[in-house]
Coordinates of C-alpha atoms in Angstrom, one line a residue:
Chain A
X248 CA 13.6 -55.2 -20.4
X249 CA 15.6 -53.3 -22.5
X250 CA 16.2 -54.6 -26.3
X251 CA 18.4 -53.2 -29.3
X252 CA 17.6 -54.0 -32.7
X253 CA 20.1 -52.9 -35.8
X254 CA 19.3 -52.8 -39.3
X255 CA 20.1 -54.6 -41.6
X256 CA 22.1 -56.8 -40.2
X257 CA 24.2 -57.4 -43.2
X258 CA 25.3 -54.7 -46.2
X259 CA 27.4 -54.7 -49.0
X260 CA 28.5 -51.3 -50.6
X261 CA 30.8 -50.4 -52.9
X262 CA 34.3 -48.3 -51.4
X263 CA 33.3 -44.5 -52.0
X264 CA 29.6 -44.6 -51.1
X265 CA 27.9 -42.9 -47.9
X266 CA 25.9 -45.5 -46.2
X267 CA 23.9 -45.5 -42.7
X268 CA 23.5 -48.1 -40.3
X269 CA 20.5 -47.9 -38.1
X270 CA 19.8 -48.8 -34.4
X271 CA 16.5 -49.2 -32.3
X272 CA 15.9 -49.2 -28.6
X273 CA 12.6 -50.2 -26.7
X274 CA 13.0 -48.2 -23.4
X275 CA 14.4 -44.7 -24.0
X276 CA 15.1 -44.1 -20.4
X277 CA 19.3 -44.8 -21.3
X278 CA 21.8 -43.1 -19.5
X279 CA 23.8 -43.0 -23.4
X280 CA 24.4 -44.7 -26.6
X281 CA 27.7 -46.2 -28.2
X282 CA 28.6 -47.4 -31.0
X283 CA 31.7 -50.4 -31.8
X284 CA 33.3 -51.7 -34.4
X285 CA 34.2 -55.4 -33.9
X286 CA 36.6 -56.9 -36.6
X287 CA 36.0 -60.9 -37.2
X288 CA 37.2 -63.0 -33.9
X289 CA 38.0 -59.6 -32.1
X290 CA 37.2 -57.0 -29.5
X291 CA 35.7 -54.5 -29.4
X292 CA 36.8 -50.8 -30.3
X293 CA 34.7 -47.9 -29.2
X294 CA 33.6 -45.4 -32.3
X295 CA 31.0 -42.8 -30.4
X296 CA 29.2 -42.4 -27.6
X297 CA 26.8 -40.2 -27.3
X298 CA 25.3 -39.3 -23.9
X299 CA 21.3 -39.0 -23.8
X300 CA 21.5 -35.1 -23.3
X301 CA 23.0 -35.2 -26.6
X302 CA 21.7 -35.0 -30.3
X303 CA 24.9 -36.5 -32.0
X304 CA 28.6 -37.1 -32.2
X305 CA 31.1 -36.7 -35.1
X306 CA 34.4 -38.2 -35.4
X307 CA 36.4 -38.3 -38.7
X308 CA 34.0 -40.0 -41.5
X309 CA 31.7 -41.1 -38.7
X310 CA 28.8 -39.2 -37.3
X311 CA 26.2 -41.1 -35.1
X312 CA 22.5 -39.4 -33.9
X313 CA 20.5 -40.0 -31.0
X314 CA 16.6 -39.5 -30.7
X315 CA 15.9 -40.6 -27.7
X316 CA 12.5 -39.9 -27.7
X317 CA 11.9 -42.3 -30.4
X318 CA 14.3 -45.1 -29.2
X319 CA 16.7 -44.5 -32.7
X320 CA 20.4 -44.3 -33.6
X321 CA 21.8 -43.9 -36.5
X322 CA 25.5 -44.6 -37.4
X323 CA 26.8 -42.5 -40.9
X324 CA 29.8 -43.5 -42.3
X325 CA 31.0 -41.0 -45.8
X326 CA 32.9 -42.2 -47.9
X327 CA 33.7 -45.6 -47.2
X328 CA 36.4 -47.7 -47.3
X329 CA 37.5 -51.5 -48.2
X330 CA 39.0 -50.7 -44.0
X331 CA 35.7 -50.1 -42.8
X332 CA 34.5 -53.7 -43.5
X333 CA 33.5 -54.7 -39.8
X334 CA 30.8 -55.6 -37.6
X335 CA 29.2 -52.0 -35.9
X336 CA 27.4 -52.7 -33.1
X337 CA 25.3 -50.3 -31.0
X338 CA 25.1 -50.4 -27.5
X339 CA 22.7 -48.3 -24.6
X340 CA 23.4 -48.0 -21.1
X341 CA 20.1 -49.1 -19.0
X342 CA 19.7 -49.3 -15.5
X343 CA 21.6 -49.7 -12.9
X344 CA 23.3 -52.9 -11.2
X345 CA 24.3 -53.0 -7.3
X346 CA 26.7 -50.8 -6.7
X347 CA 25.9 -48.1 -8.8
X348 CA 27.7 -49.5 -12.4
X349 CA 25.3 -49.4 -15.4
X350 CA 25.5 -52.0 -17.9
X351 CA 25.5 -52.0 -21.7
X352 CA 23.0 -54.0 -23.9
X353 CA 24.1 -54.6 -26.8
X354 CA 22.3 -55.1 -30.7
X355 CA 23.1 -58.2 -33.3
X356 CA 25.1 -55.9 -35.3
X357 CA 25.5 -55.2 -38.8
X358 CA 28.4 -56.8 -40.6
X359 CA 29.4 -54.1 -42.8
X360 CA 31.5 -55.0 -46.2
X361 CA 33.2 -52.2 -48.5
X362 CA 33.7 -53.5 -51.7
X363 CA 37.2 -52.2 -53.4
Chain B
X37 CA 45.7 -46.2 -24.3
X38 CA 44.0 -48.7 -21.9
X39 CA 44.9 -52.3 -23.0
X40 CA 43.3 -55.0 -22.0
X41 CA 44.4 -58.5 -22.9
X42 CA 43.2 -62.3 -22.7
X43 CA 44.6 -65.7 -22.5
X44 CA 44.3 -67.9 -23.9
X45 CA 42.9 -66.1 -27.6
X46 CA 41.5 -69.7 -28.8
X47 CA 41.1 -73.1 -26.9
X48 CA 39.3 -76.2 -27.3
X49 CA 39.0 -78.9 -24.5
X50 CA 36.9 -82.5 -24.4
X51 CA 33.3 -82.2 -22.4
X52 CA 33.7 -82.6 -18.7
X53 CA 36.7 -80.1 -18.5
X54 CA 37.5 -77.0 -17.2
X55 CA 38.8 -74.2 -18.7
X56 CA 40.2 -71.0 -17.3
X57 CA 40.2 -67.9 -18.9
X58 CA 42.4 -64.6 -18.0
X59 CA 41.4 -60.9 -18.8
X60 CA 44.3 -58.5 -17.7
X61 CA 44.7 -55.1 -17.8
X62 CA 47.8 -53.6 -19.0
X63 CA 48.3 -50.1 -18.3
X64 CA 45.6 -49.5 -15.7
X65 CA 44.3 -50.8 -12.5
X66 CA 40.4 -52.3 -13.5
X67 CA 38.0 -51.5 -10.6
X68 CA 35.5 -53.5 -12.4
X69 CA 35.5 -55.8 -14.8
X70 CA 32.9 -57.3 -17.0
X71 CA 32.6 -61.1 -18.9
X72 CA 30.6 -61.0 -22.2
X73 CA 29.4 -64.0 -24.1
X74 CA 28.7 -63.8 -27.9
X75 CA 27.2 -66.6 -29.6
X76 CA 27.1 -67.1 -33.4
X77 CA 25.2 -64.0 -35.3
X78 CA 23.9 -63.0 -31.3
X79 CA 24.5 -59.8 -29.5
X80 CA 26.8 -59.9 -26.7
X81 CA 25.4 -60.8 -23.6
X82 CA 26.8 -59.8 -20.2
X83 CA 27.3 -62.6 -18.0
X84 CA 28.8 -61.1 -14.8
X85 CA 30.3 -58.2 -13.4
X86 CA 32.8 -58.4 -10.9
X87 CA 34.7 -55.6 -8.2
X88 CA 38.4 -56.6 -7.1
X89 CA 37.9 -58.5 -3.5
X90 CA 34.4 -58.7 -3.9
X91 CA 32.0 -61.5 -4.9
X92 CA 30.9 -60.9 -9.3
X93 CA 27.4 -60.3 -9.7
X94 CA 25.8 -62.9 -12.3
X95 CA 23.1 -61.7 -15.3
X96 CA 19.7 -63.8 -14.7
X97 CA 20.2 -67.3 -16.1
X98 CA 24.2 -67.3 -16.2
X99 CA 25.1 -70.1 -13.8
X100 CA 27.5 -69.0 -11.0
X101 CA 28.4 -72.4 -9.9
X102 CA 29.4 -73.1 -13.7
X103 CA 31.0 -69.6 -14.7
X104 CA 33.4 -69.5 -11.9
X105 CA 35.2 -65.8 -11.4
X106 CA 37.7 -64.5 -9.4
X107 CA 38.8 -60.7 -9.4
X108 CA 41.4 -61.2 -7.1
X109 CA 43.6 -58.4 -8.1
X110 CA 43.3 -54.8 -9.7
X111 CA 44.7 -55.9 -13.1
X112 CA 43.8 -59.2 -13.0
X113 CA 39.9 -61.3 -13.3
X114 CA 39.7 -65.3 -14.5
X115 CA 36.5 -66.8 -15.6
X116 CA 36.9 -70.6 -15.3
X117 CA 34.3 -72.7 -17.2
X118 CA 33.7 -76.1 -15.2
X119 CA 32.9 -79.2 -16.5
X120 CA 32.5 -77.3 -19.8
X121 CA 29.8 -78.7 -22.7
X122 CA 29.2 -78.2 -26.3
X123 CA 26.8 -75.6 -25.5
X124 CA 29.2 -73.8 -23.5
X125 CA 31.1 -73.3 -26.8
X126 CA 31.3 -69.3 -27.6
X127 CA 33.4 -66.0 -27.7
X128 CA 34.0 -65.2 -24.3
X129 CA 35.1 -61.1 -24.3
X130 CA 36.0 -59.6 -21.2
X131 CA 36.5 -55.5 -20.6
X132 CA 37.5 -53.6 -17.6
X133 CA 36.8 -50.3 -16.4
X134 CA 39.0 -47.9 -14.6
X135 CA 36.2 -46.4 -12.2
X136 CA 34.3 -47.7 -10.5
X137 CA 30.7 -48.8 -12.4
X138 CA 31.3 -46.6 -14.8
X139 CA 30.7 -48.6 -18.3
X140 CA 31.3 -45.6 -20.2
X141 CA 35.2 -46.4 -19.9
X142 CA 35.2 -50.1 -20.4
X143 CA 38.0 -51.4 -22.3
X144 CA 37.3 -54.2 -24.3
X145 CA 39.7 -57.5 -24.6
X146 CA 40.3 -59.2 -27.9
X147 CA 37.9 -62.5 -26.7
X148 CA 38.7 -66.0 -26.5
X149 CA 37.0 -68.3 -28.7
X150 CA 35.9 -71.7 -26.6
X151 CA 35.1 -74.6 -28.8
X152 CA 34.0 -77.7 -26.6
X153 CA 34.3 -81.0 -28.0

């Protein structure tokens, strides 16, 4: 059974510093990795998906890795800001139901808080 | 982009009830859709996942007699709660995907808090 772990699950940082979240998988046989930001009593929005063939992704101030080998993630966020406060949550693609659809399993999260 | 929206956003109701939830897609037709339940400081789980016209497919341990859900239309899945309890109090997130089983794509909704008295 597949099972995600992030760390830490809570962090406080002050706005301008460069910060990493991390994410662990037990079975690295994923199809790909996401990562989401969830705001408090909201969805969820999609940051980067990385698919397993894939080392990392970079989008803006973000950059997430993949080692699949190892079962890790990491999430980078430069610069941060008092807007990035948020819950990240990472998310793997394992197996396959009926039908052919693959579902996500998703971490705890990390609440992430950028201090002005 | 792909918007998907929920009704009600918040609701509370007395023990015994039953509560309907609606997940809607906006601007695209939602092969599959997905419910998601996220307790307090807990990952979200996956409850169910259902294809338009066809019967959902429930997670191990999610009770399909109690987590009621139709998928009756393209743009359109309810998840109805009956005879809802305390326990059944949680953030209930839906998302839809465009293609079929593709989870890549989902869209996620902006939940509905449940709070059972």
């Amino acid at each position: 059974k597949q099972e995600v772990t992030q760390i830490p699950a809570a962090l406080s940082v002050p706005e301008g510093e460069n910060l990493v979240l991390n994410c662990s998988f037990t079975d690295s046989a994923i199809y790909n990795l996401q990562w989401f930001r969830q705001d408090p009593g909201k969805g969820l929005t999609s940051l980067l998906l990385i698919q397993s063939s894939q080392r990392e992704q970079t989008s803006g101030r973000l950059n997430a890795s993949l080692d699949k080998s190892s079962g890790r993630s990491t999430l980078y966020i430069a610069a941060s800001q008092p807007g990035d406060s948020a819950t990240y949550l990472c998310a793997v693609r394992a197996g396959r139901l009926q039908g052919g659809s693959e579902k996500l399993v998703f971490g705890k999260g990390t609440k992430l808080t950028v201090n002005p | 982009g792909a918007v998907v929206s929920q009704h009600p956003s918040w609701v509370i109701c007395k023990s015994g009830t039953s509560v309907k939830i609606e997940c809607r897609s906006l601007d695209f037709q939602a092969t599959t859709m997905f419910w998601y339940r996220q307790f307090p400081k807990q990952s979200l789980m996956l409850m169910a996942t259902s294809n338009e016209g066809s019967k959902a497919t429930y997670e191990q341990g999610v009770e399909k007699d109690k987590f009621l859900i139709n998928h009756a239309s393209l743009t359109l899945s309810t998840l109805t709660v009956t005879s809802a309890h305390p326990e059944d109090s949680s953030f209930y997130i839906c998302s839809a995907s465009p293609l079929a089983g593709v989870t890549d794509t989902q869209y996620f909704g902006p939940g509905t808090r449940l709070t059972v008295l």
